[in-house]
CSV table of C-alpha atoms in Angstrom, one decimal:
chain,number,residue,atom,x,y,z
O,1,MET,CA,97.2,68.3,77.0
O,2,THR,CA,96.2,68.4,80.7
O,3,LEU,CA,97.4,65.9,83.2
O,4,LYS,CA,93.9,64.3,83.5
O,5,LYS,CA,93.5,63.9,79.7
O,6,ARG,CA,96.9,62.4,79.4
O,7,LEU,CA,96.2,59.9,82.1
O,8,LEU,CA,92.9,59.0,80.4
O,9,VAL,CA,94.6,58.3,77.1
O,10,LEU,CA,97.3,56.2,78.7
O,11,ASN,CA,94.6,54.2,80.6
O,12,THR,CA,92.7,53.5,77.4
O,13,THR,CA,95.7,52.5,75.4
O,14,ILE,CA,97.0,50.1,78.1
O,15,ILE,CA,93.6,48.5,78.6
O,16,LEU,CA,93.2,48.0,74.9
O,17,GLY,CA,96.7,46.6,74.6
O,18,LEU,CA,96.1,44.2,77.5
O,19,GLY,CA,92.9,43.0,76.0
O,20,SER,CA,94.6,42.0,72.7
O,21,ALA,CA,97.6,40.5,74.5
O,22,PHE,CA,95.6,38.3,76.8
O,23,SER,CA,93.4,37.1,73.9
O,24,ILE,CA,96.3,35.6,71.9
O,25,PRO,CA,96.0,31.7,72.0
O,26,GLY,CA,99.1,29.6,72.1
O,27,VAL,CA,102.7,30.5,71.8
O,28,ASN,CA,104.5,31.1,68.6
O,29,ALA,CA,107.1,33.5,67.3
O,30,GLU,CA,104.5,35.9,65.9
O,31,SER,CA,102.5,36.2,69.2
O,32,ILE,CA,105.8,36.6,71.2
O,33,LYS,CA,106.8,39.4,68.8
O,34,LYS,CA,103.4,41.1,69.3
O,35,LEU,CA,103.8,40.8,73.0
O,36,GLU,CA,107.2,42.3,72.9
O,37,ASN,CA,106.0,45.2,70.8
O,38,GLN,CA,103.1,45.8,73.2
O,39,LYS,CA,105.6,45.6,76.1
O,40,SER,CA,107.8,48.2,74.4
O,41,GLN,CA,104.8,50.5,73.8
O,42,ILE,CA,103.7,50.1,77.4
O,43,GLN,CA,107.2,50.9,78.6
O,44,GLN,CA,107.1,54.0,76.5
O,45,GLN,CA,103.8,54.9,78.0
O,46,ARG,CA,105.2,54.2,81.4
O,47,SER,CA,108.0,56.6,80.7
O,48,ASN,CA,105.5,59.2,79.5
O,49,LEU,CA,103.6,58.7,82.7
O,50,GLN,CA,106.7,59.1,84.8
O,51,ALA,CA,107.4,62.3,83.0
O,52,THR,CA,103.9,63.5,83.8
O,53,LEU,CA,104.4,62.6,87.4
O,54,ALA,CA,107.7,64.5,87.4
O,55,GLU,CA,105.9,67.5,86.1
O,56,ALA,CA,103.2,67.1,88.8
O,57,ASP,CA,105.9,66.9,91.4
O,58,LYS,CA,107.4,70.1,90.2
O,59,GLU,CA,103.9,71.7,90.3
O,60,LEU,CA,103.5,70.4,93.9
O,61,VAL,CA,106.9,71.8,94.9
O,62,THR,CA,105.8,75.2,93.5
O,63,VAL,CA,102.5,75.1,95.4
O,64,LEU,CA,104.3,74.1,98.6
O,65,LYS,CA,106.7,77.0,98.2
O,66,GLU,CA,103.7,79.4,97.7
O,67,ILE,CA,102.2,78.0,100.9
O,68,ALA,CA,105.5,78.6,102.8
O,69,GLU,CA,105.5,82.2,101.5
O,70,LEU,CA,101.9,82.7,102.5
O,71,ASN,CA,102.8,81.3,106.0
O,72,THR,CA,105.7,83.8,106.2
O,73,LYS,CA,103.4,86.7,105.1
O,74,ILE,CA,100.7,85.7,107.6
O,75,ALA,CA,103.3,85.7,110.4
O,76,LYS,CA,104.3,89.2,109.4
O,77,VAL,CA,100.7,90.4,109.4
O,78,GLU,CA,100.1,88.8,112.8
O,79,LYS,CA,103.2,90.5,114.2
O,80,ALA,CA,102.1,93.8,112.7
O,81,ILE,CA,98.6,93.4,114.3
O,82,GLU,CA,100.2,92.7,117.6
O,83,ASP,CA,102.5,95.8,117.4
O,84,ASN,CA,99.6,98.0,116.3
O,85,ASN,CA,97.5,96.8,119.2
O,86,LYS,CA,100.3,97.7,121.6
O,87,LEU,CA,100.5,101.2,120.0
O,88,ILE,CA,96.7,101.6,120.2
O,89,ALA,CA,96.9,100.7,124.0
O,90,GLU,CA,99.7,103.3,124.4
O,91,THR,CA,97.7,105.9,122.6
O,92,GLU,CA,94.7,105.3,124.8
O,93,THR,CA,96.9,105.7,127.8
O,94,ASN,CA,98.2,109.0,126.4
O,95,ILE,CA,94.7,110.2,125.7
O,96,ALA,CA,93.7,109.5,129.3
O,97,SER,CA,96.8,111.4,130.6
O,98,THR,CA,96.1,114.3,128.3
O,99,LYS,CA,92.5,114.6,129.5
O,100,SER,CA,93.9,114.8,133.1
O,101,GLU,CA,96.2,117.6,132.0
O,102,VAL,CA,93.4,119.5,130.3
O,103,ASP,CA,91.3,119.2,133.4
O,104,GLN,CA,94.1,120.6,135.5
O,105,LEU,CA,94.6,123.5,133.1
O,106,LYS,CA,90.9,124.3,133.3
O,107,ALA,CA,91.1,124.4,137.1
O,108,GLU,CA,94.1,126.8,136.9
O,109,MET,CA,92.2,129.0,134.4
O,110,ALA,CA,89.3,129.2,136.8
O,111,VAL,CA,91.6,130.5,139.6
O,112,ILE,CA,93.1,133.1,137.3
O,113,GLU,CA,89.7,134.2,136.2
O,114,GLU,CA,88.6,134.6,139.9
O,115,ARG,CA,91.7,136.8,140.6
O,116,ILE,CA,91.0,139.0,137.6
O,117,GLU,CA,87.4,139.5,138.7
O,118,LYS,CA,88.3,140.4,142.3
O,119,ARG,CA,91.0,142.9,141.1
O,120,SER,CA,88.5,144.4,138.6
O,121,ALA,CA,86.1,145.0,141.5
O,122,ILE,CA,88.9,146.8,143.5
O,123,LEU,CA,89.8,149.0,140.6
O,124,LYS,CA,86.1,149.8,140.1
O,125,GLN,CA,85.7,150.8,143.7
O,126,ARG,CA,88.9,152.9,143.5
O,127,ALA,CA,87.6,154.7,140.4
O,128,GLN,CA,84.3,155.4,142.1
O,129,SER,CA,86.0,157.0,145.1
O,130,PHE,CA,87.4,159.8,142.8
O,131,GLN,CA,84.1,160.6,141.3
O,132,GLU,CA,82.0,163.5,142.5
O,133,SER,CA,78.5,164.1,141.2
O,134,GLY,CA,79.1,161.8,138.2
O,135,GLY,CA,82.4,163.6,137.3
O,136,THR,CA,86.0,162.5,137.7
O,137,VAL,CA,88.2,164.3,140.2
O,138,ALA,CA,91.7,164.6,138.8
O,139,TYR,CA,94.8,164.1,141.0
O,140,LEU,CA,95.9,167.6,140.0
O,141,ASP,CA,92.8,169.1,141.5
O,142,VAL,CA,93.4,167.3,144.8
O,143,LEU,CA,97.0,168.7,145.0
O,144,LEU,CA,95.9,172.3,144.2
O,145,GLY,CA,93.2,172.1,146.9
O,146,ALA,CA,95.9,171.9,149.7
O,147,SER,CA,95.4,174.4,152.5
O,148,SER,CA,99.1,174.5,153.4
O,149,PHE,CA,102.5,173.2,152.3
O,150,SER,CA,102.2,170.4,154.9
O,151,ASP,CA,98.8,169.5,153.6
O,152,PHE,CA,100.2,169.6,150.0
O,153,VAL,CA,103.0,167.2,151.0
O,154,ASP,CA,100.4,164.9,152.6
O,155,ARG,CA,98.3,165.0,149.6
O,156,VAL,CA,101.2,164.3,147.3
O,157,GLY,CA,102.1,161.3,149.4
O,158,ALA,CA,98.5,160.1,149.2
O,159,VAL,CA,98.2,160.6,145.5
O,160,THR,CA,101.5,158.8,144.9
O,161,THR,CA,100.3,155.9,147.0
O,162,PHE,CA,97.1,155.7,145.1
O,163,VAL,CA,98.9,155.9,141.8
O,164,GLN,CA,101.4,153.2,142.7
O,165,ALA,CA,98.7,151.0,144.0
O,166,ASP,CA,96.7,151.4,140.9
O,167,LYS,CA,99.7,150.8,138.7
O,168,GLN,CA,100.6,147.6,140.6
O,169,LEU,CA,97.0,146.5,140.3
O,170,LEU,CA,97.0,147.2,136.6
O,171,GLU,CA,100.3,145.4,136.1
O,172,GLU,CA,99.0,142.4,138.0
O,173,GLN,CA,95.8,142.5,136.0
O,174,GLU,CA,97.8,142.5,132.8
O,175,GLN,CA,100.0,139.7,133.9
O,176,ASP,CA,97.1,137.6,134.9
O,177,LYS,CA,95.3,138.3,131.6
O,178,LYS,CA,98.5,137.3,129.8
O,179,ALA,CA,98.7,134.1,131.9
O,180,PHE,CA,95.1,133.4,131.3
O,181,GLU,CA,95.6,133.7,127.5
O,182,GLU,CA,98.7,131.5,127.7
O,183,LYS,CA,96.8,128.9,129.7
O,184,LYS,CA,93.9,129.1,127.3
O,185,ALA,CA,96.2,128.6,124.3
O,186,ALA,CA,97.8,125.6,126.1
O,187,VAL,CA,94.4,124.1,126.7
O,188,GLU,CA,93.4,124.6,123.1
O,189,GLU,CA,96.7,123.1,122.0
O,190,GLU,CA,96.2,120.1,124.3
O,191,LEU,CA,92.7,119.6,123.1
O,192,ALA,CA,93.8,119.9,119.4
O,193,GLY,CA,96.5,117.3,120.1
O,194,LEU,CA,93.9,115.1,121.8
O,195,THR,CA,91.6,115.3,118.9
O,196,SER,CA,94.4,114.5,116.5
O,197,MET,CA,95.4,111.5,118.6
O,198,MET,CA,91.8,110.3,118.6
O,199,THR,CA,91.7,110.6,114.8
O,200,GLU,CA,94.9,108.7,114.4
O,201,LEU,CA,93.6,106.0,116.8
O,202,LYS,CA,90.5,105.6,114.6
O,203,GLY,CA,92.7,105.4,111.6
O,204,MET,CA,94.8,102.7,113.2
O,205,GLN,CA,91.7,100.8,114.1
O,206,ALA,CA,90.5,101.0,110.5
O,207,ALA,CA,93.9,99.8,109.3
O,208,MET,CA,93.7,96.9,111.8
O,209,GLU,CA,90.4,95.8,110.4
O,210,GLU,CA,91.8,95.8,106.9
O,211,GLN,CA,94.8,93.8,108.1
O,212,LYS,CA,92.5,91.3,109.7
O,213,GLN,CA,90.6,90.9,106.5
O,214,GLN,CA,93.8,90.5,104.6
O,215,ASN,CA,94.9,87.9,107.1
O,216,SER,CA,91.6,85.9,106.8
O,217,SER,CA,91.9,86.0,103.0
O,218,LEU,CA,95.5,84.7,103.1
O,219,ILE,CA,94.5,81.9,105.5
O,220,GLN,CA,91.6,81.0,103.2
O,221,GLN,CA,94.0,80.9,100.2
O,222,LEU,CA,96.3,78.7,102.3
O,223,LYS,CA,93.5,76.2,103.1
O,224,GLU,CA,92.4,76.1,99.4
O,225,LYS,CA,96.0,75.3,98.3
O,226,GLU,CA,96.4,72.7,100.9
O,227,ASN,CA,93.2,71.0,99.8
O,228,SER,CA,94.2,71.2,96.2
O,229,ILE,CA,97.6,69.6,97.0
O,230,ALA,CA,95.9,66.8,99.0
O,231,ASP,CA,93.5,66.0,96.1
O,232,LYS,CA,96.3,66.1,93.5
O,233,LYS,CA,98.6,63.9,95.5
O,234,ALA,CA,95.8,61.3,96.0
O,235,LYS,CA,95.0,61.2,92.3
O,236,LEU,CA,98.6,61.0,91.3
O,237,GLN,CA,99.3,58.2,93.8
O,238,SER,CA,96.3,56.3,92.7
O,239,GLU,CA,97.2,56.6,89.0
O,240,ASP,CA,100.8,55.6,89.7
O,241,VAL,CA,99.7,52.5,91.6
O,242,LYS,CA,97.3,51.6,88.8
O,243,TYR,CA,99.8,51.9,86.0
O,244,ALA,CA,102.5,50.1,88.0
O,245,SER,CA,100.0,47.2,88.5
O,246,LEU,CA,99.1,47.1,84.8
O,247,ILE,CA,102.8,47.0,83.8
O,248,ALA,CA,103.3,44.1,86.2
O,249,GLN,CA,100.4,42.2,84.7
O,250,ILE,CA,101.8,42.7,81.2
O,251,GLU,CA,105.2,41.4,82.4
O,252,GLN,CA,103.6,38.4,84.0
O,253,SER,CA,101.7,37.7,80.7
O,254,ILE,CA,104.9,37.9,78.7
O,255,ALA,CA,106.6,35.5,81.2
O,256,ALA,CA,103.7,33.0,81.0
O,257,GLN,CA,103.6,33.1,77.2
O,258,THR,CA,107.4,32.5,76.9
O,259,ALA,CA,107.8,29.9,79.7
O,260,PRO,CA,110.8,28.1,78.0
O,261,ALA,CA,112.7,31.4,78.1
O,262,ALA,CA,111.7,32.3,81.6
O,263,GLN,CA,115.1,31.7,83.0
O,264,SER,CA,116.8,34.0,80.5
O,265,VAL,CA,114.2,36.7,81.1
O,266,THR,CA,114.6,36.5,84.9
O,267,SER,CA,118.4,36.5,84.5
O,268,ALA,CA,118.3,39.8,82.8
O,269,PRO,CA,120.4,42.5,84.6
O,270,SER,CA,118.4,44.1,87.3
O,271,GLY,CA,119.0,47.5,85.6
O,272,SER,CA,117.4,46.5,82.3
O,273,ALA,CA,114.3,48.1,81.1
O,274,ALA,CA,112.2,44.9,81.6
O,275,ALA,CA,113.2,44.4,85.3
O,276,ASN,CA,113.6,48.0,86.4
O,277,PRO,CA,111.9,50.6,84.2
O,278,GLN,CA,114.1,53.6,84.6
O,279,LYS,CA,112.4,56.8,85.9
O,280,PRO,CA,113.7,60.0,84.4
O,281,ALA,CA,115.6,61.9,87.0
O,282,ALA,CA,114.0,65.1,88.0
O,283,GLN,CA,115.9,67.8,86.3
O,284,LYS,CA,117.3,70.6,88.5
O,285,THR,CA,118.1,73.8,86.7
O,286,LYS,CA,120.7,75.9,88.2
O,287,GLY,CA,119.4,79.3,89.2
O,288,SER,CA,115.8,78.3,89.0
O,289,SER,CA,114.8,80.2,92.1
O,290,THR,CA,111.5,82.0,91.7
O,291,SER,CA,112.5,84.8,94.0
O,292,ALA,CA,112.0,88.2,92.3
O,293,PRO,CA,115.2,89.8,91.0
O,294,LYS,CA,116.4,92.9,92.8
O,295,PRO,CA,115.9,96.0,90.7
O,296,SER,CA,119.2,97.4,89.4
O,297,VAL,CA,119.5,101.1,90.0
O,298,ASN,CA,123.2,101.5,89.3
O,299,GLY,CA,123.7,104.6,87.2
O,300,GLY,CA,120.0,105.5,87.5
O,301,SER,CA,118.7,109.0,88.3
O,302,ALA,CA,117.5,109.9,91.7
O,303,ILE,CA,113.9,109.8,90.4
O,304,SER,CA,114.3,106.2,89.1
O,305,ILE,CA,116.0,105.1,92.4
O,306,VAL,CA,113.2,106.6,94.5
O,307,THR,CA,110.4,105.2,92.3
O,308,THR,CA,111.9,101.6,92.0
O,309,ALA,CA,113.5,101.1,95.4
O,310,GLY,CA,110.3,99.7,96.9
O,311,ASN,CA,109.7,97.1,94.1
O,312,LYS,CA,111.3,94.4,96.1
O,313,TYR,CA,108.7,94.8,98.9
O,314,ILE,CA,105.7,94.5,96.6
O,315,GLY,CA,103.8,91.4,97.8
O,316,ASN,CA,106.4,90.9,100.5
O,317,SER,CA,105.6,93.6,103.1
O,318,VAL,CA,103.0,94.6,105.7
O,319,TYR,CA,101.6,97.9,106.9
O,320,VAL,CA,102.7,98.8,110.5
O,321,PHE,CA,101.7,102.1,112.0
O,322,GLY,CA,105.1,103.9,112.8
O,323,GLY,CA,107.0,101.2,110.8
O,324,GLY,CA,110.0,101.7,108.5
O,325,ARG,CA,112.1,103.7,111.0
O,326,ASN,CA,114.5,101.1,112.2
O,327,ALA,CA,116.7,98.3,110.7
O,328,TYR,CA,114.4,95.5,111.9
O,329,ASP,CA,111.3,97.0,110.2
O,330,ILE,CA,113.2,97.7,106.9
O,331,ALA,CA,114.6,94.2,106.8
O,332,ASN,CA,111.2,92.7,107.3
O,333,GLY,CA,109.2,95.0,105.0
O,334,ARG,CA,107.3,96.7,107.9
O,335,PHE,CA,106.3,100.3,106.8
O,336,ASP,CA,103.6,102.9,107.2
O,337,CYS,CA,103.1,105.3,104.4
O,338,SER,CA,105.4,108.1,105.5
O,339,GLY,CA,108.0,105.7,106.8
O,340,PHE,CA,108.2,104.1,103.3
O,341,VAL,CA,108.5,107.4,101.5
O,342,HIS,CA,111.3,108.4,103.9
O,343,TRP,CA,113.1,105.1,103.3
O,344,ALA,CA,112.7,105.3,99.5
O,345,PHE,CA,114.2,108.8,99.2
O,346,SER,CA,117.0,107.8,101.5
O,347,GLN,CA,118.0,105.1,98.9
O,348,ALA,CA,118.8,108.0,96.6
O,349,GLY,CA,120.7,109.9,99.3
O,350,ILE,CA,117.8,112.4,99.9
O,351,SER,CA,116.7,113.2,103.4
O,352,VAL,CA,113.0,113.9,103.9
O,353,GLY,CA,110.8,113.8,106.9
O,354,ALA,CA,109.2,110.6,108.2
O,355,SER,CA,105.7,112.0,108.9
O,356,THR,CA,103.0,113.2,106.5
O,357,ASP,CA,103.0,116.6,108.2
O,358,SER,CA,106.7,117.1,107.6
O,359,LEU,CA,106.6,115.6,104.1
O,360,LYS,CA,104.1,118.3,103.0
O,361,PHE,CA,106.9,120.8,103.3
O,362,ALA,CA,109.7,118.5,102.0
O,363,GLY,CA,109.8,120.4,98.7
O,364,ARG,CA,107.9,122.7,96.3
O,365,GLN,CA,104.2,122.6,95.9
O,366,VAL,CA,103.1,122.0,92.3
O,367,SER,CA,99.8,121.7,90.5
O,368,SER,CA,98.3,118.2,90.2
O,369,SER,CA,98.2,118.8,86.4
O,370,GLU,CA,102.0,119.2,86.4
O,371,MET,CA,102.9,116.2,88.6
O,372,ARG,CA,105.6,113.8,87.4
O,373,ALA,CA,107.3,110.6,88.5
O,374,GLY,CA,109.0,111.1,91.9
O,375,ASP,CA,106.6,113.7,93.2
O,376,LEU,CA,104.8,113.1,96.5
O,377,VAL,CA,101.0,112.8,96.3
O,378,PHE,CA,98.7,113.2,99.4
O,379,PHE,CA,95.3,111.7,100.2
O,380,ASP,CA,92.7,112.5,102.8
O,381,THR,CA,92.1,109.2,104.5
O,382,TYR,CA,91.5,109.1,108.3
O,383,LYS,CA,92.6,112.8,108.4
O,384,ARG,CA,93.7,115.6,106.1
O,385,ASP,CA,96.8,114.5,104.3
O,386,GLY,CA,96.6,111.2,106.2
O,387,HIS,CA,98.3,109.2,103.4
O,388,VAL,CA,101.2,109.8,101.1
O,389,GLY,CA,102.8,108.0,98.2
O,390,ILE,CA,105.3,108.4,95.4
O,391,TYR,CA,103.9,109.2,92.0
O,392,LEU,CA,105.1,106.8,89.2
O,393,GLY,CA,103.4,108.4,86.2
O,394,GLY,CA,100.4,107.1,84.3
O,395,GLY,CA,98.1,107.8,87.1
O,396,LYS,CA,99.8,105.3,89.5
O,397,PHE,CA,101.7,105.7,92.7
O,398,ILE,CA,103.6,103.4,95.0
O,399,GLY,CA,103.2,103.5,98.8
O,400,SER,CA,102.6,101.4,101.9
O,401,GLN,CA,98.9,100.9,101.9
O,402,SER,CA,97.2,99.8,105.1
O,403,SER,CA,95.5,96.8,103.5
O,404,THR,CA,98.4,95.5,101.3
O,405,GLY,CA,101.7,96.8,102.5
O,406,VAL,CA,103.9,98.2,99.8
O,407,ALA,CA,102.0,98.2,96.6
O,408,ILE,CA,101.3,100.1,93.4
O,409,ALA,CA,97.9,101.7,93.3
O,410,ASN,CA,95.8,103.4,90.6
O,411,MET,CA,94.8,107.0,91.5
O,412,SER,CA,91.9,106.8,89.1
O,413,SER,CA,90.3,103.9,91.0
O,414,ASP,CA,87.1,104.8,92.9
O,415,TYR,CA,88.7,104.8,96.3
O,416,TRP,CA,92.0,106.8,95.6
O,417,LYS,CA,90.2,109.2,93.2
O,418,THR,CA,87.9,110.3,96.0
O,419,LYS,CA,90.7,110.5,98.6
O,420,PHE,CA,93.3,112.4,96.5
O,421,ASN,CA,93.2,116.0,97.7
O,422,GLY,CA,95.3,117.6,95.0
O,423,ARG,CA,98.4,118.2,97.1
O,424,VAL,CA,101.6,117.4,95.1
O,425,VAL,CA,105.0,118.1,96.5
O,426,ARG,CA,108.1,118.0,94.2
O,427,VAL,CA,111.3,117.1,96.1
O,428,ILE,CA,113.5,116.3,93.2
O,429,GLU,CA,113.8,119.1,90.7
């Protein structure tokens, strides 16, 4: 029976009892006996009411504890948002710096291109000087055309000078071309890094929005619970005052009907049921804490350790970009997806990377049709392989999700089904 129905029954019973008690005319043994019986019934009803109030108190304590837990979680989310905002600001600064480096590389490339063009013009003119009537004059023909030994020596010296000059020009040309290609590769690498950073920035911003929505939802839940507590307290207090007043009226009626015995009634021990109805003490059960038990992994296999290590963080963690890589984050349940995977495997004594790019090569690639518990599964979120989790079996995986922190998700849901890219990595054979 609900609290409201129980109170209604008690009210009705007491009112009916009072009506019959106050209607008894005169004083005689029979009427006193009836009053005493009604008093006993009311006292029992009072005890039942006190038990109901005790149950309500327990319920209120539970709700207050939930509110405290929500406040703690909100504080974690707010701290995560603050840290992510700082990281976004740092990323934007790095992007600006990288753009400046790219601009400088482009300027250096322009200088190298200009040198190559000038040297190409010199080599072109040199080649034209050895052409006669559209044909090429070989260095051997120049030497054989000497009129004397002295002329031959002069010609050999001239040819050697030309050859060395051409060789030097060609070597410089090759060096500049190589430098040009290296600079070009550097620029492309910088641009690729810049693009990746921008993608990650957008991913962080999306995660931030999800965290803000989560925070708003938690605050709304908190307000609703606070309002519920306030209403329940008001109703319970009102009912308690009402029933206390009714009991006092019954006692006064009994005293008035039994005036000759008033002194004996009032001299009753203060601890008696008539003078001081005893409230049942709130029972306190040892070990009644509602905190979730820590999963026991003693003697378990590496797979079971990895797949269950994060259970203690479910509902008690928050997503932080770059989180899970120091003692503070781990103690406070602050993880990003790859940081959580890295930590979970470390609980089984297995060292894997702490980024999605490194985790892709942490083990052997297997087909998605062959995946089993403990395998890594990858999803295309804000970028290719942007999210990673640990497969649990039955189409579910555990990971640090941007909107919930550490949680178990269903790969067949509309969102994860479309994001799963088929990449499965087996670390534990």
